PDB file of C-alpha atoms in Angstrom:
ATOM      1  CA  MET Z 152       0.215  -0.099   0.287  1.00 48.00           C
ATOM      2  CA  LYS Z 153       3.035   2.326  -0.397  1.00 56.00           C
ATOM      3  CA  VAL Z 154       3.266   2.372  -3.965  1.00 64.00           C
ATOM      4  CA  TRP Z 155       0.448   4.655  -5.888  1.00 58.00           C
ATOM      5  CA  ASN Z 156      -1.351   3.144  -8.735  1.00 65.00           C
ATOM      6  CA  PRO Z 157      -3.191   6.544 -11.462  1.00 64.00           C
ATOM      7  CA  ILE Z 158      -5.008   4.726 -13.382  1.00 68.00           C
ATOM      8  CA  ASN Z 159      -8.423   5.452 -12.498  1.00 66.00           C
ATOM      9  CA  ASN Z 160      -7.415   5.887  -9.184  1.00 66.00           C
ATOM     10  CA  GLN Z 161      -8.313   8.988  -7.924  1.00 68.00           C
ATOM     11  CA  LYS Z 162      -6.942  10.417  -3.977  1.00 70.00           C
ATOM     12  CA  PHE Z 163      -7.788  12.849  -2.007  1.00 77.00           C
ATOM     13  CA  GLU Z 164      -5.578  13.775   1.374  1.00 76.00           C
ATOM     14  CA  THR Z 165      -3.262  10.911   3.117  1.00 75.00           C
ATOM     15  CA  PHE Z 166      -5.128   8.977   4.109  1.00 82.00           C
ATOM     16  CA  SER Z 167      -6.857   8.398   1.236  1.00 80.00           C
ATOM     17  CA  TYR Z 168      -4.388   6.266   0.732  1.00 77.00           C
ATOM     18  CA  LEU Z 169      -4.846   3.258   3.067  1.00 83.00           C
ATOM     19  CA  PRO Z 170      -7.872   1.820   4.122  1.00 87.00           C
ATOM     20  CA  PRO Z 171     -11.436   3.299   5.331  1.00 90.00           C
ATOM     21  CA  LEU Z 172     -10.340   4.670   9.082  1.00 93.00           C
ATOM     22  CA  THR Z 173     -13.283   2.719  11.554  1.00 95.00           C
ATOM     23  CA  ASP Z 174     -15.315   4.529  13.887  1.00 96.00           C
ATOM     24  CA  SER Z 175     -12.527   3.845  16.508  1.00 96.00           C
ATOM     25  CA  GLN Z 176      -9.765   5.284  14.808  1.00 96.00           C
ATOM     26  CA  ILE Z 177     -11.687   8.663  13.298  1.00 96.00           C
ATOM     27  CA  SER Z 178     -12.066   9.030  17.414  1.00 97.00           C
ATOM     28  CA  LYS Z 179      -8.507   8.407  18.391  1.00 96.00           C
ATOM     29  CA  GLN Z 180      -7.465  11.218  15.502  1.00 96.00           C
ATOM     30  CA  VAL Z 181     -10.248  13.263  16.853  1.00 97.00           C
ATOM     31  CA  ASP Z 182      -9.423  13.539  20.586  1.00 97.00           C
ATOM     32  CA  MET Z 183      -5.987  14.993  18.480  1.00 96.00           C
ATOM     33  CA  ILE Z 184      -7.664  18.067  17.504  1.00 96.00           C
ATOM     34  CA  ILE Z 185      -9.535  18.529  20.497  1.00 96.00           C
ATOM     35  CA  ALA Z 186      -6.277  17.608  22.673  1.00 96.00           C
ATOM     36  CA  LYS Z 187      -4.635  21.004  20.182  1.00 95.00           C
ATOM     37  CA  GLY Z 188      -7.632  23.080  20.783  1.00 95.00           C
ATOM     38  CA  LEU Z 189      -9.333  22.956  16.858  1.00 95.00           C
ATOM     39  CA  SER Z 190     -12.518  23.101  15.709  1.00 95.00           C
ATOM     40  CA  PRO Z 191     -13.964  19.492  14.002  1.00 96.00           C
ATOM     41  CA  CYS Z 192     -16.313  19.897  11.170  1.00 94.00           C
ATOM     42  CA  LEU Z 193     -17.813  18.026   8.428  1.00 95.00           C
ATOM     43  CA  GLU Z 194     -18.704  18.670   5.103  1.00 92.00           C
ATOM     44  CA  PHE Z 195     -19.583  16.532   1.789  1.00 91.00           C
ATOM     45  CA  ALA Z 196     -19.292  17.068  -1.648  1.00 87.00           C
ATOM     46  CA  ALA Z 197     -20.739  14.372  -4.722  1.00 84.00           C
ATOM     47  CA  PRO Z 198     -17.824  11.985  -6.419  1.00 83.00           C
ATOM     48  CA  GLU Z 199     -18.761  13.952  -9.331  1.00 76.00           C
ATOM     49  CA  ASN Z 200     -18.128  17.266  -8.158  1.00 74.00           C
ATOM     50  CA  SER Z 201     -15.250  16.118  -5.586  1.00 78.00           C
ATOM     51  CA  PHE Z 202     -12.281  16.098  -7.472  1.00 72.00           C
ATOM     52  CA  THR Z 203     -11.075  18.610 -10.007  1.00 61.00           C
ATOM     53  CA  ALA Z 204     -12.156  18.593 -13.171  1.00 57.00           C
ATOM     54  CA  ASN Z 205     -12.968  20.860 -16.331  1.00 53.00           C
ATOM     55  CA  ASP Z 206     -16.173  19.929 -16.715  1.00 51.00           C
ATOM     56  CA  ASN Z 207     -18.216  19.965 -13.283  1.00 48.00           C
ATOM     57  CA  THR Z 208     -16.091  23.579 -11.898  1.00 51.00           C
ATOM     58  CA  VAL Z 209     -17.008  27.195 -11.917  1.00 53.00           C
ATOM     59  CA  ARG Z 210     -13.999  29.031 -12.225  1.00 53.00           C
ATOM     60  CA  PHE Z 211     -12.846  32.292 -11.233  1.00 52.00           C
ATOM     61  CA  SER Z 212     -10.985  34.851 -12.980  1.00 53.00           C
ATOM     62  CA  GLY Z 213      -7.715  36.543 -11.867  1.00 50.00           C
ATOM     63  CA  THR Z 214      -6.142  35.730  -8.503  1.00 47.00           C
ATOM     64  CA  SER Z 215      -6.726  34.325  -5.394  1.00 49.00           C
ATOM     65  CA  ALA Z 216      -4.638  33.507  -2.408  1.00 47.00           C
ATOM     66  CA  GLY Z 217      -5.128  29.029  -2.053  1.00 49.00           C
ATOM     67  CA  TYR Z 218      -8.040  28.895  -4.271  1.00 49.00           C
ATOM     68  CA  TYR Z 219      -7.995  25.157  -5.834  1.00 50.00           C
ATOM     69  CA  ASP Z 220     -10.916  24.143  -8.269  1.00 53.00           C
ATOM     70  CA  ASN Z 221     -13.768  22.154  -5.356  1.00 55.00           C
ATOM     71  CA  ARG Z 222     -12.012  23.206  -2.657  1.00 66.00           C
ATOM     72  CA  TYR Z 223     -15.426  23.742  -1.119  1.00 72.00           C
ATOM     73  CA  TRP Z 224     -17.778  21.029   0.174  1.00 83.00           C
ATOM     74  CA  THR Z 225     -21.810  21.304   1.542  1.00 85.00           C
ATOM     75  CA  MET Z 226     -20.822  21.774   5.057  1.00 88.00           C
ATOM     76  CA  TRP Z 227     -22.347  20.117   7.525  1.00 91.00           C
ATOM     77  CA  LYS Z 228     -24.445  22.262   9.832  1.00 87.00           C
ATOM     78  CA  LEU Z 229     -21.882  24.324  11.610  1.00 86.00           C
ATOM     79  CA  PRO Z 230     -18.106  23.782  12.726  1.00 90.00           C
ATOM     80  CA  MET Z 231     -18.414  22.255  16.491  1.00 93.00           C
ATOM     81  CA  PHE Z 232     -17.399  24.993  18.332  1.00 91.00           C
ATOM     82  CA  GLY Z 233     -15.924  23.882  21.734  1.00 90.00           C
ATOM     83  CA  CYS Z 234     -16.683  20.577  21.196  1.00 93.00           C
ATOM     84  CA  THR Z 235     -15.246  18.327  24.310  1.00 94.00           C
ATOM     85  CA  ASP Z 236     -16.340  14.471  22.929  1.00 95.00           C
ATOM     86  CA  ALA Z 237     -14.798  12.645  20.144  1.00 96.00           C
ATOM     87  CA  SER Z 238     -18.467  10.929  21.072  1.00 96.00           C
ATOM     88  CA  GLN Z 239     -20.240  14.293  19.291  1.00 95.00           C
ATOM     89  CA  VAL Z 240     -18.372  14.083  16.467  1.00 97.00           C
ATOM     90  CA  LEU Z 241     -19.153  10.539  15.584  1.00 97.00           C
ATOM     91  CA  ARG Z 242     -22.751  11.031  16.403  1.00 96.00           C
ATOM     92  CA  GLU Z 243     -22.962  13.928  13.510  1.00 95.00           C
ATOM     93  CA  ILE Z 244     -20.884  11.528  11.770  1.00 97.00           C
ATOM     94  CA  ALA Z 245     -23.096   8.534  11.787  1.00 96.00           C
ATOM     95  CA  GLU Z 246     -26.105  11.174  11.041  1.00 93.00           C
ATOM     96  CA  CYS Z 247     -24.478  12.591   7.702  1.00 93.00           C
ATOM     97  CA  ARG Z 248     -23.917   8.996   6.030  1.00 94.00           C
ATOM     98  CA  SER Z 249     -26.565   7.974   6.826  1.00 92.00           C
ATOM     99  CA  ALA Z 250     -28.688  11.670   5.322  1.00 90.00           C
ATOM    100  CA  TYR Z 251     -26.368  11.036   2.027  1.00 90.00           C
ATOM    101  CA  PRO Z 252     -24.619   7.412   1.927  1.00 91.00           C
ATOM    102  CA  LYS Z 253     -23.750   7.888  -1.941  1.00 89.00           C
ATOM    103  CA  ALA Z 254     -21.450  10.814  -1.021  1.00 90.00           C
ATOM    104  CA  TYR Z 255     -17.574  11.248  -0.414  1.00 91.00           C
ATOM    105  CA  VAL Z 256     -17.521  13.004   3.225  1.00 94.00           C
ATOM    106  CA  ARG Z 257     -14.399  14.397   5.357  1.00 93.00           C
ATOM    107  CA  LEU Z 258     -13.652  15.538   9.228  1.00 95.00           C
ATOM    108  CA  ALA Z 259     -12.248  18.908   8.880  1.00 94.00           C
ATOM    109  CA  ALA Z 260     -10.034  20.736  12.311  1.00 94.00           C
ATOM    110  CA  PHE Z 261     -10.359  24.757  12.125  1.00 92.00           C
ATOM    111  CA  ASP Z 262      -7.151  26.724  14.129  1.00 91.00           C
ATOM    112  CA  SER Z 263      -8.656  29.808  15.241  1.00 86.00           C
ATOM    113  CA  VAL Z 264      -6.509  31.399  15.945  1.00 86.00           C
ATOM    114  CA  LYS Z 265      -4.472  31.429  12.523  1.00 85.00           C
ATOM    115  CA  GLN Z 266      -7.762  30.698  10.371  1.00 83.00           C
ATOM    116  CA  VAL Z 267      -6.741  28.486   8.702  1.00 84.00           C
ATOM    117  CA  GLN Z 268      -8.020  24.595   8.170  1.00 86.00           C
ATOM    118  CA  VAL Z 269      -5.230  22.789   9.225  1.00 90.00           C
ATOM    119  CA  ILE Z 270      -6.613  18.968   8.951  1.00 92.00           C
ATOM    120  CA  SER Z 271      -8.836  17.200   6.636  1.00 91.00           C
ATOM    121  CA  PHE Z 272      -9.713  13.517   5.981  1.00 93.00           C
ATOM    122  CA  LEU Z 273     -12.357  11.292   4.710  1.00 93.00           C
ATOM    123  CA  VAL Z 274     -14.432   9.877   7.579  1.00 95.00           C
ATOM    124  CA  GLN Z 275     -16.489   8.199   4.319  1.00 94.00           C
ATOM    125  CA  ARG Z 276     -16.390   6.810   0.962  1.00 90.00           C
ATOM    126  CA  PRO Z 277     -18.169   5.793  -1.347  1.00 85.00           C
ATOM    127  CA  ALA Z 278     -19.684   2.572  -3.246  1.00 74.00           C
ATOM    128  CA  SER Z 279     -17.469   2.173  -6.560  1.00 58.00           C
ATOM    129  CA  GLY Z 280     -20.619   3.984  -9.489  1.00 45.00           C
ATOM    130  CA  GLY Z 281     -22.389   6.071  -6.750  1.00 40.00           C
ATOM    131  CA  TRP Z 282     -22.571   8.672  -8.619  1.00 38.00           C
ATOM    132  CA  SER Z 283     -25.295  10.369  -7.228  1.00 44.00           C
ATOM    133  CA  MET Z 284     -25.514  12.276  -3.776  1.00 46.00           C
ATOM    134  CA  ALA Z 285     -29.975  12.873  -3.593  1.00 46.00           C
ATOM    135  CA  ALA Z 286     -30.041  13.314   0.334  1.00 47.00           C
ATOM    136  CA  VAL Z 287     -31.979   9.894   1.840  1.00 48.00           C
ATOM    137  CA  THR Z 288     -33.501  12.326   4.956  1.00 46.00           C
ATOM    138  CA  GLY Z 289     -34.756  15.083   3.080  1.00 44.00           C
ATOM    139  CA  GLU Z 290     -33.342  18.417   4.535  1.00 43.00           C
ATOM    140  CA  LYS Z 291     -32.581  18.138   8.437  1.00 42.00           C
ATOM    141  CA  GLU Z 292     -33.986  19.492  10.801  1.00 44.00           C
ATOM    142  CA  MET Z 293     -33.453  22.600   9.017  1.00 37.00           C
ATOM    143  CA  LYS Z 294     -29.816  22.669  10.303  1.00 46.00           C
ATOM    144  CA  VAL Z 295     -28.246  21.137   6.905  1.00 54.00           C
ATOM    145  CA  TRP Z 296     -28.510  21.616   3.562  1.00 51.00           C
ATOM    146  CA  ASN Z 297     -29.535  19.732   1.079  1.00 58.00           C
ATOM    147  CA  PRO Z 298     -28.137  21.139  -1.506  1.00 57.00           C
ATOM    148  CA  ILE Z 299     -30.104  19.004  -4.328  1.00 56.00           C
ATOM    149  CA  ASN Z 300     -32.667  21.379  -6.580  1.00 58.00           C
ATOM    150  CA  ASN Z 301     -32.121  23.519  -3.304  1.00 61.00           C
ATOM    151  CA  GLN Z 302     -29.866  27.103  -3.068  1.00 66.00           C
ATOM    152  CA  LYS Z 303     -29.502  29.232   0.243  1.00 68.00           C
ATOM    153  CA  PHE Z 304     -28.263  32.446   1.070  1.00 74.00           C
ATOM    154  CA  GLU Z 305     -26.773  33.635   4.841  1.00 72.00           C
ATOM    155  CA  THR Z 306     -27.077  31.719   8.214  1.00 71.00           C
ATOM    156  CA  PHE Z 307     -29.944  32.257   8.791  1.00 80.00           C
ATOM    157  CA  SER Z 308     -32.014  31.469   5.263  1.00 78.00           C
ATOM    158  CA  TYR Z 309     -32.289  27.688   6.377  1.00 73.00           C
ATOM    159  CA  LEU Z 310     -34.664  29.271   9.724  1.00 80.00           C
ATOM    160  CA  PRO Z 311     -38.111  29.910   8.711  1.00 85.00           C
ATOM    161  CA  PRO Z 312     -38.396  33.004   7.406  1.00 90.00           C
ATOM    162  CA  LEU Z 313     -38.099  35.805  10.298  1.00 93.00           C
ATOM    163  CA  THR Z 314     -40.915  37.521  12.004  1.00 95.00           C
ATOM    164  CA  ASP Z 315     -40.759  41.120  11.804  1.00 96.00           C
ATOM    165  CA  SER Z 316     -40.296  40.812  15.906  1.00 96.00           C
ATOM    166  CA  GLN Z 317     -37.626  38.690  14.953  1.00 96.00           C
ATOM    167  CA  ILE Z 318     -36.106  41.020  12.689  1.00 97.00           C
ATOM    168  CA  SER Z 319     -36.331  43.758  15.384  1.00 97.00           C
ATOM    169  CA  LYS Z 320     -34.514  42.334  17.918  1.00 96.00           C
ATOM    170  CA  GLN Z 321     -31.600  42.009  15.171  1.00 96.00           C
ATOM    171  CA  VAL Z 322     -32.423  45.206  14.166  1.00 97.00           C
ATOM    172  CA  ASP Z 323     -31.968  46.684  17.283  1.00 97.00           C
ATOM    173  CA  MET Z 324     -28.507  44.593  17.467  1.00 96.00           C
ATOM    174  CA  ILE Z 325     -26.883  46.573  14.737  1.00 96.00           C
ATOM    175  CA  ILE Z 326     -28.304  49.952  16.012  1.00 96.00           C
ATOM    176  CA  ALA Z 327     -26.214  49.558  19.572  1.00 96.00           C
ATOM    177  CA  LYS Z 328     -23.499  48.766  17.716  1.00 94.00           C
ATOM    178  CA  GLY Z 329     -23.287  51.632  15.407  1.00 94.00           C
ATOM    179  CA  LEU Z 330     -23.612  50.133  12.532  1.00 95.00           C
ATOM    180  CA  SER Z 331     -25.687  51.835  10.269  1.00 95.00           C
ATOM    181  CA  PRO Z 332     -28.500  49.567   7.861  1.00 96.00           C
ATOM    182  CA  CYS Z 333     -29.419  49.310   4.512  1.00 95.00           C
ATOM    183  CA  LEU Z 334     -32.128  47.725   2.315  1.00 96.00           C
ATOM    184  CA  GLU Z 335     -31.537  45.812  -1.092  1.00 93.00           C
ATOM    185  CA  PHE Z 336     -33.682  43.538  -3.287  1.00 93.00           C
ATOM    186  CA  ALA Z 337     -33.031  41.355  -5.879  1.00 89.00           C
ATOM    187  CA  ALA Z 338     -35.758  38.668  -8.581  1.00 89.00           C
ATOM    188  CA  PRO Z 339     -34.722  36.239  -7.542  1.00 86.00           C
ATOM    189  CA  GLU Z 340     -33.152  35.139 -10.976  1.00 79.00           C
ATOM    190  CA  ASN Z 341     -30.279  37.307 -10.520  1.00 77.00           C
ATOM    191  CA  SER Z 342     -29.490  37.353  -7.002  1.00 80.00           C
ATOM    192  CA  PHE Z 343     -28.298  33.622  -7.303  1.00 72.00           C
ATOM    193  CA  THR Z 344     -24.750  33.086  -9.168  1.00 60.00           C
ATOM    194  CA  ALA Z 345     -25.075  31.783 -12.502  1.00 56.00           C
ATOM    195  CA  ASN Z 346     -23.029  31.595 -15.979  1.00 51.00           C
ATOM    196  CA  ASP Z 347     -26.513  33.356 -18.112  1.00 51.00           C
ATOM    197  CA  ASN Z 348     -26.904  35.682 -16.194  1.00 48.00           C
ATOM    198  CA  THR Z 349     -23.772  36.885 -14.428  1.00 49.00           C
ATOM    199  CA  VAL Z 350     -22.048  39.676 -16.189  1.00 51.00           C
ATOM    200  CA  ARG Z 351     -18.124  39.134 -14.780  1.00 51.00           C
ATOM    201  CA  PHE Z 352     -16.041  41.230 -13.453  1.00 51.00           C
ATOM    202  CA  SER Z 353     -11.957  40.755 -15.364  1.00 52.00           C
ATOM    203  CA  GLY Z 354      -8.861  41.060 -12.853  1.00 48.00           C
ATOM    204  CA  THR Z 355      -8.669  39.822  -9.674  1.00 45.00           C
ATOM    205  CA  SER Z 356     -11.147  41.495  -6.226  1.00 45.00           C
ATOM    206  CA  ALA Z 357     -10.303  40.605  -3.431  1.00 44.00           C
ATOM    207  CA  GLY Z 358     -14.443  39.417  -1.948  1.00 44.00           C
ATOM    208  CA  TYR Z 359     -15.814  39.245  -5.347  1.00 44.00           C
ATOM    209  CA  TYR Z 360     -18.271  37.330  -6.343  1.00 46.00           C
ATOM    210  CA  ASP Z 361     -21.320  37.161  -9.278  1.00 50.00           C
ATOM    211  CA  ASN Z 362     -24.129  39.223  -8.178  1.00 55.00           C
ATOM    212  CA  ARG Z 363     -22.466  40.729  -4.703  1.00 66.00           C
ATOM    213  CA  TYR Z 364     -24.796  43.358  -5.215  1.00 74.00           C
ATOM    214  CA  TRP Z 365     -27.666  43.811  -5.009  1.00 86.00           C
ATOM    215  CA  THR Z 366     -30.360  46.760  -6.640  1.00 90.00           C
ATOM    216  CA  MET Z 367     -29.814  49.608  -3.029  1.00 92.00           C
ATOM    217  CA  TRP Z 368     -32.813  50.798  -1.321  1.00 94.00           C
ATOM    218  CA  LYS Z 369     -33.127  53.878  -0.865  1.00 93.00           C
ATOM    219  CA  LEU Z 370     -30.316  55.141   0.590  1.00 92.00           C
ATOM    220  CA  PRO Z 371     -28.298  53.240   4.519  1.00 92.00           C
ATOM    221  CA  MET Z 372     -30.023  54.648   6.582  1.00 95.00           C
ATOM    222  CA  PHE Z 373     -27.197  56.844   8.303  1.00 93.00           C
ATOM    223  CA  GLY Z 374     -27.658  57.568  12.099  1.00 92.00           C
ATOM    224  CA  CYS Z 375     -30.882  55.284  12.571  1.00 94.00           C
ATOM    225  CA  THR Z 376     -31.697  54.483  16.354  1.00 94.00           C
ATOM    226  CA  ASP Z 377     -35.099  52.970  16.136  1.00 95.00           C
ATOM    227  CA  ALA Z 378     -35.697  49.363  15.227  1.00 96.00           C
ATOM    228  CA  SER Z 379     -38.822  50.836  13.607  1.00 96.00           C
ATOM    229  CA  GLN Z 380     -37.308  53.168  10.961  1.00 96.00           C
ATOM    230  CA  VAL Z 381     -35.875  50.342   9.798  1.00 97.00           C
ATOM    231  CA  LEU Z 382     -38.857  47.773  10.073  1.00 97.00           C
ATOM    232  CA  ARG Z 383     -41.178  50.962   7.324  1.00 97.00           C
ATOM    233  CA  GLU Z 384     -38.344  50.604   4.945  1.00 97.00           C
ATOM    234  CA  ILE Z 385     -38.796  46.857   4.992  1.00 97.00           C
ATOM    235  CA  ALA Z 386     -42.550  47.014   4.727  1.00 97.00           C
ATOM    236  CA  GLU Z 387     -42.642  50.148   2.402  1.00 96.00           C
ATOM    237  CA  CYS Z 388     -40.254  48.177   0.058  1.00 96.00           C
ATOM    238  CA  ARG Z 389     -41.867  44.394   0.321  1.00 96.00           C
ATOM    239  CA  SER Z 390     -45.087  45.748  -0.496  1.00 96.00           C
ATOM    240  CA  SER Z 391     -43.352  47.552  -4.104  1.00 95.00           C
ATOM    241  CA  TYR Z 392     -40.799  44.536  -4.996  1.00 95.00           C
ATOM    242  CA  PRO Z 393     -44.076  41.971  -3.191  1.00 95.00           C
ATOM    243  CA  LYS Z 394     -42.026  39.359  -6.051  1.00 94.00           C
ATOM    244  CA  ALA Z 395     -37.993  39.903  -5.312  1.00 93.00           C
ATOM    245  CA  TYR Z 396     -35.078  38.992  -2.213  1.00 92.00           C
ATOM    246  CA  VAL Z 397     -35.021  41.431   0.090  1.00 94.00           C
ATOM    247  CA  ARG Z 398     -32.275  41.802   2.456  1.00 94.00           C
ATOM    248  CA  LEU Z 399     -30.661  43.779   5.434  1.00 95.00           C
ATOM    249  CA  ALA Z 400     -26.772  44.083   5.493  1.00 93.00           C
ATOM    250  CA  ALA Z 401     -24.806  46.469   7.849  1.00 94.00           C
ATOM    251  CA  PHE Z 402     -22.651  47.847   7.221  1.00 92.00           C
ATOM    252  CA  ASP Z 403     -19.280  49.650   9.119  1.00 91.00           C
ATOM    253  CA  SER Z 404     -18.681  53.051   8.818  1.00 88.00           C
ATOM    254  CA  VAL Z 405     -14.634  52.250  10.685  1.00 88.00           C
ATOM    255  CA  LYS Z 406     -14.100  49.256   8.364  1.00 85.00           C
ATOM    256  CA  GLN Z 407     -15.429  50.922   5.574  1.00 85.00           C
ATOM    257  CA  VAL Z 408     -17.415  47.229   5.012  1.00 84.00           C
ATOM    258  CA  GLN Z 409     -20.805  45.415   4.944  1.00 86.00           C
ATOM    259  CA  VAL Z 410     -20.617  43.044   7.921  1.00 89.00           C
ATOM    260  CA  ILE Z 411     -23.969  41.555   8.159  1.00 91.00           C
ATOM    261  CA  SER Z 412     -26.658  40.627   5.935  1.00 91.00           C
ATOM    262  CA  PHE Z 413     -29.653  38.206   5.978  1.00 92.00           C
ATOM    263  CA  LEU Z 414     -32.602  37.641   4.265  1.00 93.00           C
ATOM    264  CA  VAL Z 415     -35.970  39.849   5.251  1.00 96.00           C
ATOM    265  CA  GLN Z 416     -38.571  38.208   1.729  1.00 95.00           C
ATOM    266  CA  ARG Z 417     -38.836  35.594   0.528  1.00 91.00           C
ATOM    267  CA  PRO Z 418     -40.562  35.403  -2.929  1.00 88.00           C
TER     268      PRO Z 418
END
C-alpha cells in the first residue's frame, strides 16, 4: 500500500491511501484535534463534484490566494465549536452518512488562531459507481443544507422566515453596535450565481463573487436609532417588490465594509 496506482484511482489526502478508517481510529484522530484546541467540522460532496475537473467546476478569474477547484464542499451543520468529546463528532458523522450514503464525507479541523483549516481527511467513501448524492432523508431539521435544487443565502436563510419581531431584535443589535442599516433587493433570477445571468468582471478583486451586489432601496439609514424606522422601510420595499428577494445589510463606517446581511423577504 506504499505505491499509488494512478490509473482510474483518484485519491484525496494521505489517509485516503489507507483502508477506510474505523470509528475507533476516527475517534483517536478527534481526540488529537480536541487536544490541540481545534474545532471539528464535517463536509460532504457528490463524487462528481469532489475532484478537480474542467467539466464540473465554475472557475473564478484572476488570482486568489489558496484557491483551487472544488476546494469547498457543502458543510454539514456548523463547525463544532467547543467540542470536548469525540463521541459528539462520531454521532454527527453517523447522521451525515445516513443522510448522504452516496457522498464523500470528510472531517476537517479549524485553527481559530491561524484562521485556517489545518486537518482534513475522509470518513466516508461512497461505493464504486455511486454517482448521485440525493439525500435519503431530505433536509435535516433545517440544520443541514440539501444542495439538490435547494439554493440558500446566509445563515438565517436556513431557518424559517424571520418575523418582524425577530427582525426588530436584529436591528436593535445593529444599532447598538453603531452600524448603519441598509436594504437591498433583487429578482430571483439575478440573486444567485450563474453563468447565464451574470456580467463577470475580469482581473482580481478581493472578495468578489457574482451577483454580490443587489439594487439598493433608497440610501443607507445613517443615524438610525429606532428599529421601527427600519421595519417601515422593509414593509414599503416588500409592498413595492413583492416578487423580489429583500435583504437587510449593515455597514461598519470604521472598517468600511458590510458586516451583516440576511433576508427579510423570500418570494
